[in-house]
Short mmCIF file of C-alpha atoms and ligand atoms in Angstrom, two decimals:
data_model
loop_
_atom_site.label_atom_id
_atom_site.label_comp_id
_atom_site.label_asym_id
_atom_site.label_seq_id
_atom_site.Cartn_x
_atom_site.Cartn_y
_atom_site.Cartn_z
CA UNK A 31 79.09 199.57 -102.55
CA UNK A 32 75.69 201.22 -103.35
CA UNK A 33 76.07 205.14 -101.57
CA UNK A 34 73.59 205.42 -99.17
CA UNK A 35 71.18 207.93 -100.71
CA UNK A 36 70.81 205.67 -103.64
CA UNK A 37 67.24 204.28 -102.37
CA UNK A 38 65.71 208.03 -101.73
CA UNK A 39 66.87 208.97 -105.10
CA UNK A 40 65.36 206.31 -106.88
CA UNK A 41 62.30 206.09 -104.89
CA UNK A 42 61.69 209.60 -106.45
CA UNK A 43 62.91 209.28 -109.73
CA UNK A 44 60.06 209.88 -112.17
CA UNK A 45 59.28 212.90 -109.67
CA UNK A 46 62.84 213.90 -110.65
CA UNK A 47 62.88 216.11 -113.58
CA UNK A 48 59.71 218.04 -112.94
CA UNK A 49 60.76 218.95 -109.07
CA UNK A 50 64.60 220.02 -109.89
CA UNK A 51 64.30 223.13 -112.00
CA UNK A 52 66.98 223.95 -109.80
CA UNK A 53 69.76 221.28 -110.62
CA UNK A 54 68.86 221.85 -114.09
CA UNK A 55 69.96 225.47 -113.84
CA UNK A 56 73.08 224.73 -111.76
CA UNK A 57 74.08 221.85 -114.76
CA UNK A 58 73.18 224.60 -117.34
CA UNK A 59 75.52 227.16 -115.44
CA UNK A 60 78.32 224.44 -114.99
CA UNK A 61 78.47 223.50 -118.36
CA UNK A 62 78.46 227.25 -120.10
CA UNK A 63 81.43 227.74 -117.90
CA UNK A 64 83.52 224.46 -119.77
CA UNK A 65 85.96 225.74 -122.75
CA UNK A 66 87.23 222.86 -123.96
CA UNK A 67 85.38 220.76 -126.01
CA UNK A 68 86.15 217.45 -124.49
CA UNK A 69 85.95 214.17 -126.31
CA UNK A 70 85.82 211.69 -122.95
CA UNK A 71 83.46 212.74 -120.60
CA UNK A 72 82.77 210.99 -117.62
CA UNK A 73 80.03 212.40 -114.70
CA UNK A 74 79.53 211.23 -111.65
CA UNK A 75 76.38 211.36 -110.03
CA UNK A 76 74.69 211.27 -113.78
CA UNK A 77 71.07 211.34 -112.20
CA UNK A 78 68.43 211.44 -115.21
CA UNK A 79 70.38 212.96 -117.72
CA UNK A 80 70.87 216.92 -116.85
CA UNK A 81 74.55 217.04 -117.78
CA UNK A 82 74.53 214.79 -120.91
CA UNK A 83 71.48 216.45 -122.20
CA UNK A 84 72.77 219.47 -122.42
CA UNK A 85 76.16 218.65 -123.90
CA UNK A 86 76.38 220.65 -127.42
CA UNK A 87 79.13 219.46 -128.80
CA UNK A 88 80.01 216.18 -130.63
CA UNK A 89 82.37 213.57 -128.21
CA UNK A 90 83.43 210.18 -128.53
CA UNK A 91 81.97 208.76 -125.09
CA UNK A 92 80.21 209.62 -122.13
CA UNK A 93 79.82 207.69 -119.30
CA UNK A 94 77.30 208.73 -116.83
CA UNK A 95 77.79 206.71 -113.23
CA UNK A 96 74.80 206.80 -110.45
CA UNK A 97 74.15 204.45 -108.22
CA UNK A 98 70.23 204.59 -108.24
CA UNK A 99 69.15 202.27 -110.74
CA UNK A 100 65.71 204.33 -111.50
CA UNK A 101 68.04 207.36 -112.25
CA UNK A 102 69.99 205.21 -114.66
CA UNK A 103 66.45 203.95 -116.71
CA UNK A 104 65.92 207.81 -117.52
CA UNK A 105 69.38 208.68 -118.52
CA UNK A 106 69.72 208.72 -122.15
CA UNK A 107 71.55 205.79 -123.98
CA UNK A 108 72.70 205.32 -127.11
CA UNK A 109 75.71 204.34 -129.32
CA UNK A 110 77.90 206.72 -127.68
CA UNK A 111 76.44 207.24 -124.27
CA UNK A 112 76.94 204.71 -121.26
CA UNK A 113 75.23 204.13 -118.29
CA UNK A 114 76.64 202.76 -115.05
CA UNK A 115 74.71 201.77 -112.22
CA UNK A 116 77.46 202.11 -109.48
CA UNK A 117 78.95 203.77 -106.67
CA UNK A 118 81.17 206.58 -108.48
CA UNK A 119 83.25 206.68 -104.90
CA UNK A 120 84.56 203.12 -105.93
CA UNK A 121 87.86 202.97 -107.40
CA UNK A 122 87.13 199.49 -109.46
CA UNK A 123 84.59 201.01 -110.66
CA UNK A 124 86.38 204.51 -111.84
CA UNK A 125 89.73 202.85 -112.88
CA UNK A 126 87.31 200.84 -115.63
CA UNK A 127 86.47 204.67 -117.00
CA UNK A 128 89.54 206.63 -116.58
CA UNK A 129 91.48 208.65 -117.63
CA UNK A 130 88.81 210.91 -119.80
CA UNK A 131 89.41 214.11 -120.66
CA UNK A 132 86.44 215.67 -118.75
CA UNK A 133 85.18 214.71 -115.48
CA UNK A 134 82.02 216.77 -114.86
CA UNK A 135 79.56 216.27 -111.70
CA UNK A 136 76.74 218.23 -111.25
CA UNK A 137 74.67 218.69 -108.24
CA UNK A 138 75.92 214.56 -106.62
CA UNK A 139 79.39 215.68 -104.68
CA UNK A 140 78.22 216.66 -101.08
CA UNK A 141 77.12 213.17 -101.22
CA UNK A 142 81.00 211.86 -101.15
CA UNK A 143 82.11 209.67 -98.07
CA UNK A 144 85.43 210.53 -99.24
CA UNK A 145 85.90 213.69 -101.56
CA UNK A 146 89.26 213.96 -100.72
CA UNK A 147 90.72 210.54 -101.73
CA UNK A 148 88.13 210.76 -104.45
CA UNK A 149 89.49 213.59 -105.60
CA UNK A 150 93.24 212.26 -105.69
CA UNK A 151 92.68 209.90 -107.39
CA UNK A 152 90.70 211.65 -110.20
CA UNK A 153 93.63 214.15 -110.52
CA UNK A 154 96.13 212.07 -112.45
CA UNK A 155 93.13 210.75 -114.58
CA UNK A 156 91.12 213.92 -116.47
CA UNK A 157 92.66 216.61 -117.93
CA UNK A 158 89.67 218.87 -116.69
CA UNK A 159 87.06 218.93 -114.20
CA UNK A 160 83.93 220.62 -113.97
CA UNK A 161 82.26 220.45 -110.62
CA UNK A 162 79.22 222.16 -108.70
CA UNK A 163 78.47 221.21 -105.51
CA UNK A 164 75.73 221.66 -103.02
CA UNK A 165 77.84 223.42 -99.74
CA UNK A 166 76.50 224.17 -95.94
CA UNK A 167 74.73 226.91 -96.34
CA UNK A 168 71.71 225.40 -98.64
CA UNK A 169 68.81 225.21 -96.29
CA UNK A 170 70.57 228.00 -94.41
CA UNK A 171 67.61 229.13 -92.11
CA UNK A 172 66.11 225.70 -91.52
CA UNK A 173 69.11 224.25 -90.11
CA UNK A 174 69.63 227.62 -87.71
CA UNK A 175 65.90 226.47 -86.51
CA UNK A 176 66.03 223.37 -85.78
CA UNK A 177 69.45 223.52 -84.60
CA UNK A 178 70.53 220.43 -86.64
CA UNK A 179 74.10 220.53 -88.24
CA UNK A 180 74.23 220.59 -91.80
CA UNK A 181 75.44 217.37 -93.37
CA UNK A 182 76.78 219.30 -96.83
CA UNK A 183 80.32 220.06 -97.04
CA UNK A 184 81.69 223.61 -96.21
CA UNK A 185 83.00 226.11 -99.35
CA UNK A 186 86.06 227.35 -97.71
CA UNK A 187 87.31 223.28 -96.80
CA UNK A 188 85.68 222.30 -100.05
CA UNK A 189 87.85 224.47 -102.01
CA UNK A 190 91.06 223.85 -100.25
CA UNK A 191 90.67 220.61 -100.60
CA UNK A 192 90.03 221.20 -104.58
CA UNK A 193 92.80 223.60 -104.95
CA UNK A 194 95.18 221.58 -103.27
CA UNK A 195 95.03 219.48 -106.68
CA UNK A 196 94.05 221.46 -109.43
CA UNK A 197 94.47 224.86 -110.99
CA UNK A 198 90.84 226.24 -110.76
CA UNK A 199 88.04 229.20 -111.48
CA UNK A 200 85.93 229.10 -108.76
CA UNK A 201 82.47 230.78 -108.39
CA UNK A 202 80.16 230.48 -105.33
CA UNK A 203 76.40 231.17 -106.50
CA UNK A 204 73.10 231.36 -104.05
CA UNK A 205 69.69 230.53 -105.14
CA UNK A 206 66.18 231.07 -103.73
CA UNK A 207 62.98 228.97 -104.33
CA UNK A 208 59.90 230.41 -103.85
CA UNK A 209 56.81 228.37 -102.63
CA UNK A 210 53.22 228.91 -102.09
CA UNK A 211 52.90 227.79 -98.02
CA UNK A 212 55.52 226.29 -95.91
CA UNK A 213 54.44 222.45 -97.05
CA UNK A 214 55.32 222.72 -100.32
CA UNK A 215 58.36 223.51 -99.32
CA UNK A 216 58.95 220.91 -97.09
CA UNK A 217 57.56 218.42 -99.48
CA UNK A 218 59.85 219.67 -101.97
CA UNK A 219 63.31 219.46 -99.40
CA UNK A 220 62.00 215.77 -99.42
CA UNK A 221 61.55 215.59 -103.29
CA UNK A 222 64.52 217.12 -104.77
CA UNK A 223 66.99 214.89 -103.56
CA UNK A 224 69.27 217.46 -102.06
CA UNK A 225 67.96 216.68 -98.03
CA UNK A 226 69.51 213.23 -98.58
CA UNK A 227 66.81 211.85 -97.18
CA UNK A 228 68.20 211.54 -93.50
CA UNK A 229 65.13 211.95 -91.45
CA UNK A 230 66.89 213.07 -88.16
CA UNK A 231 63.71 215.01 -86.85
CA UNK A 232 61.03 213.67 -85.51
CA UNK A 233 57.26 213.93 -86.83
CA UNK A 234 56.25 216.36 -84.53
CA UNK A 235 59.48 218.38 -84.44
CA UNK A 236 59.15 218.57 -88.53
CA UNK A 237 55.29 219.56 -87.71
CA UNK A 238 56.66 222.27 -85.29
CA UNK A 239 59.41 223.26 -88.12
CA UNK A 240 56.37 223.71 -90.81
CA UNK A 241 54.70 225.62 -88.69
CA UNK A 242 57.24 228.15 -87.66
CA UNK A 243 58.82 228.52 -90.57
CA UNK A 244 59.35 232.34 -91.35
CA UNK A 245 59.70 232.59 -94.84
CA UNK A 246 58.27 231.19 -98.29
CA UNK A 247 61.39 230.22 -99.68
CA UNK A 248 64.21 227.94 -99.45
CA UNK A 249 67.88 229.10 -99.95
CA UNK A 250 70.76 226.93 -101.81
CA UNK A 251 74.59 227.68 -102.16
CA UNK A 252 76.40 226.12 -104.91
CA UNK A 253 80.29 226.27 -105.18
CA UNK A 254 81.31 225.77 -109.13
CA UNK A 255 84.41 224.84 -110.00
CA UNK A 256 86.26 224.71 -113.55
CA UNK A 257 90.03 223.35 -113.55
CA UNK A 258 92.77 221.54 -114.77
CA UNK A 259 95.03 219.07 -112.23
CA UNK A 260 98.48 220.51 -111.86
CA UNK A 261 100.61 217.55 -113.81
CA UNK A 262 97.80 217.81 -116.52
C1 SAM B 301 70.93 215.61 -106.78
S1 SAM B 301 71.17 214.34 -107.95
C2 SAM B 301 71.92 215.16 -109.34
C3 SAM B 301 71.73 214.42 -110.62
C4 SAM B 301 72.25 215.10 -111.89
N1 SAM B 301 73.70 215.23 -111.89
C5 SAM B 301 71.60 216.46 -112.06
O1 SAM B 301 72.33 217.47 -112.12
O2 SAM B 301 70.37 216.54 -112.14
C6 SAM B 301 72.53 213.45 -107.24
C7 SAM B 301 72.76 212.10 -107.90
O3 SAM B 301 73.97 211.55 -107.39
C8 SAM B 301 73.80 210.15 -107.22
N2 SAM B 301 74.80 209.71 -106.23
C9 SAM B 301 75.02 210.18 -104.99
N3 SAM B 301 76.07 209.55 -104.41
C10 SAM B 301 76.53 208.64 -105.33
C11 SAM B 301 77.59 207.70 -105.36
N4 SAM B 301 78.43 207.55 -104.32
N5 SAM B 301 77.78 206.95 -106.46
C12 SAM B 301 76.96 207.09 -107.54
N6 SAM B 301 75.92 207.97 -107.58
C13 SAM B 301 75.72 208.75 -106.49
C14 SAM B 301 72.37 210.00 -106.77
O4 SAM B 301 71.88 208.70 -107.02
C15 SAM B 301 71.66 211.08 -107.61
O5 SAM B 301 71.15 210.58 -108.81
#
């Protein structure tokens, strides 16, 4: 099954690196926070490369999984680095890849149909996880205005869920991005990859939105999480 974001992410992939300063801070601060120097790593939602490339230490194998086959032709390959081109939700697909020792995602969660039997299954398969993910109150004060319901998963029922199955640090971090006028920040929402895509307004209510908007900056919450599953 390819996840339904896959085509929006690759239609903007060679946009990618130079419109997500932001994801490359978030992987920078998720993987300063890892202790263990793992030698399987496995990350799901591997995009262009934001995790593996800034890996410092020496492991066996890492497999990077993302469904958007332009993301995959800018990850970096080599002798010890893998590249799938799948849906990371898919247990085929994960049971060919487990158990690892490390099972990072940066940035690609939210976009789960099913974190929660995703995240069962993972937990008798990694002896550590390293997560951030992208949580309801990103894009804060355009949902409020248009009144649409954020599609991204909330903290609090995020890290239930996650504590239910692992022993965990967790840290909840906001960000701001500054623009120059309202349409580059609406042309980056549409860029970055983090608005999914879903165009659920119409052109003239998104016209309306520009318009109105009250501030010059966009606002992102990002729950990390660092852990071990119980029976690890
Ligand atoms: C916002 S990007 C983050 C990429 C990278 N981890 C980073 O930090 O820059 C999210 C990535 O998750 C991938 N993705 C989303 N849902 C997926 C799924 N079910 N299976 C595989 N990849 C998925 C997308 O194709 C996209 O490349």
């Amino acid at each position: 099954m390819i996840a339904k974001h896959a085509h929006e992410f690759s239609k903007n992939a060679y946009r990618y690196d130079a419109h997500n300063a932001l994801q490359q801070s978030i992987a920078d601060y998720l993987i300063a926070g890892i202790t263990a120097r793992a030698a399987r790593v496995v990350d799901l939602g591997c995009g262009s490369g934001a995790v593996c490339k800034r890996l410092t230490w020496n492991y066996e194998r890492f497999v990077g999984i993302d469904s958007a086959p332009a993301m995959c032709a800018l990850h970096p390959q080599s002798d010890t680095i893998e590249v799938v081109c799948d849906d990371f939700e898919s247990q085929e697909v994960l049971q060919a890849f487990l158990p690892c020792d490390l099972l990072i995602s940066s940035s690609a969660l939210q976009w789960a149909n099913d974190l929660e039997a995703l995240l069962s299954y993972v937990a008798t398969r990694t002896h550590e996880i390293a997560f951030a993910v992208f949580t309801d109150r990103t894009f804060q004060t355009l949902y409020d205005l248009s009144g649409l319901p954020s599609f991204l998963p909330n903290a609090k029922e995020l890290r239930k869920m996650i504590e239910q199955r692992f022993t965990c640090r967790f840290e909840i971090k906001t960000f701001e991005l500054f623009f120059e006028d309202s349409l580059s920040l609406f042309r980056y929402i549409k860029k970055s990859g983090v608005s999914g895509g879903q165009k659920r307004l119409s052109v003239a209510q998104t016209k309306q939105l520009i318009q109105n908007y009250p501030q010059r900056h966009l606002e992102f919450e990002v729950l990390f999480v660092w852990g071990t599953p119980f029976k690890a």
